[in-house]
XYZ file of C-alpha atoms in Angstrom:
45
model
C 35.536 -150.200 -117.458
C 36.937 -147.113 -116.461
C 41.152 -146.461 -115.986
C 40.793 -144.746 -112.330
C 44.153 -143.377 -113.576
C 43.185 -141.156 -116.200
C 40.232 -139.923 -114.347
C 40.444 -136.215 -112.482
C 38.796 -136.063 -109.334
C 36.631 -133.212 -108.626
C 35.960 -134.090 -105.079
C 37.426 -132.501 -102.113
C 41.713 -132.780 -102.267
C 40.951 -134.293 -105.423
C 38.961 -136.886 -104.559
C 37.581 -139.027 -107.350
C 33.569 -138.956 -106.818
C 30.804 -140.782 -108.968
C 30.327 -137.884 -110.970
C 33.905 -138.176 -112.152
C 33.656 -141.665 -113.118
C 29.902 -141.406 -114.957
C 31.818 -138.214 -116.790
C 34.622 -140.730 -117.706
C 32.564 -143.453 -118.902
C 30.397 -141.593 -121.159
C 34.098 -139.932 -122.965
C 35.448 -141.799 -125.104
C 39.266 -143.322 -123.624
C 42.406 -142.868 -125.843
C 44.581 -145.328 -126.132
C 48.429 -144.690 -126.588
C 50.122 -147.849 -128.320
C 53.553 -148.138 -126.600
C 56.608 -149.149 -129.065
C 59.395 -148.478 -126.831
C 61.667 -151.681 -126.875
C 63.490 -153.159 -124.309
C 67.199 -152.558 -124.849
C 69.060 -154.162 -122.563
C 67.854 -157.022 -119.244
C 69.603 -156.810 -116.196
C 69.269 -159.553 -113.639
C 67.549 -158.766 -110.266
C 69.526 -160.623 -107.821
């Protein structure tokens, strides 16, 4: 699949067309591993 939320849209106001997507699917997609840690929890009441 493709992450809509890496793609640039080339359509009008940005707009992401099927070009953009076909583009995106044939480019390889970089992951970024994410090691943050949590470092404190605070209830949500």
């Amino acid at each position: 699949g493709v992450d809509l939320s890496l793609v640039v849209g080339s359509g009008q106001g940005g707009r992401i067309v099927e070009k953009d997507v076909l583009t995106a699917q044939s480019t390889p997609q970089v992951s970024v591993a994410d090691d943050r840690k949590v470092k404190q929890v605070a209830p949500l009441t």
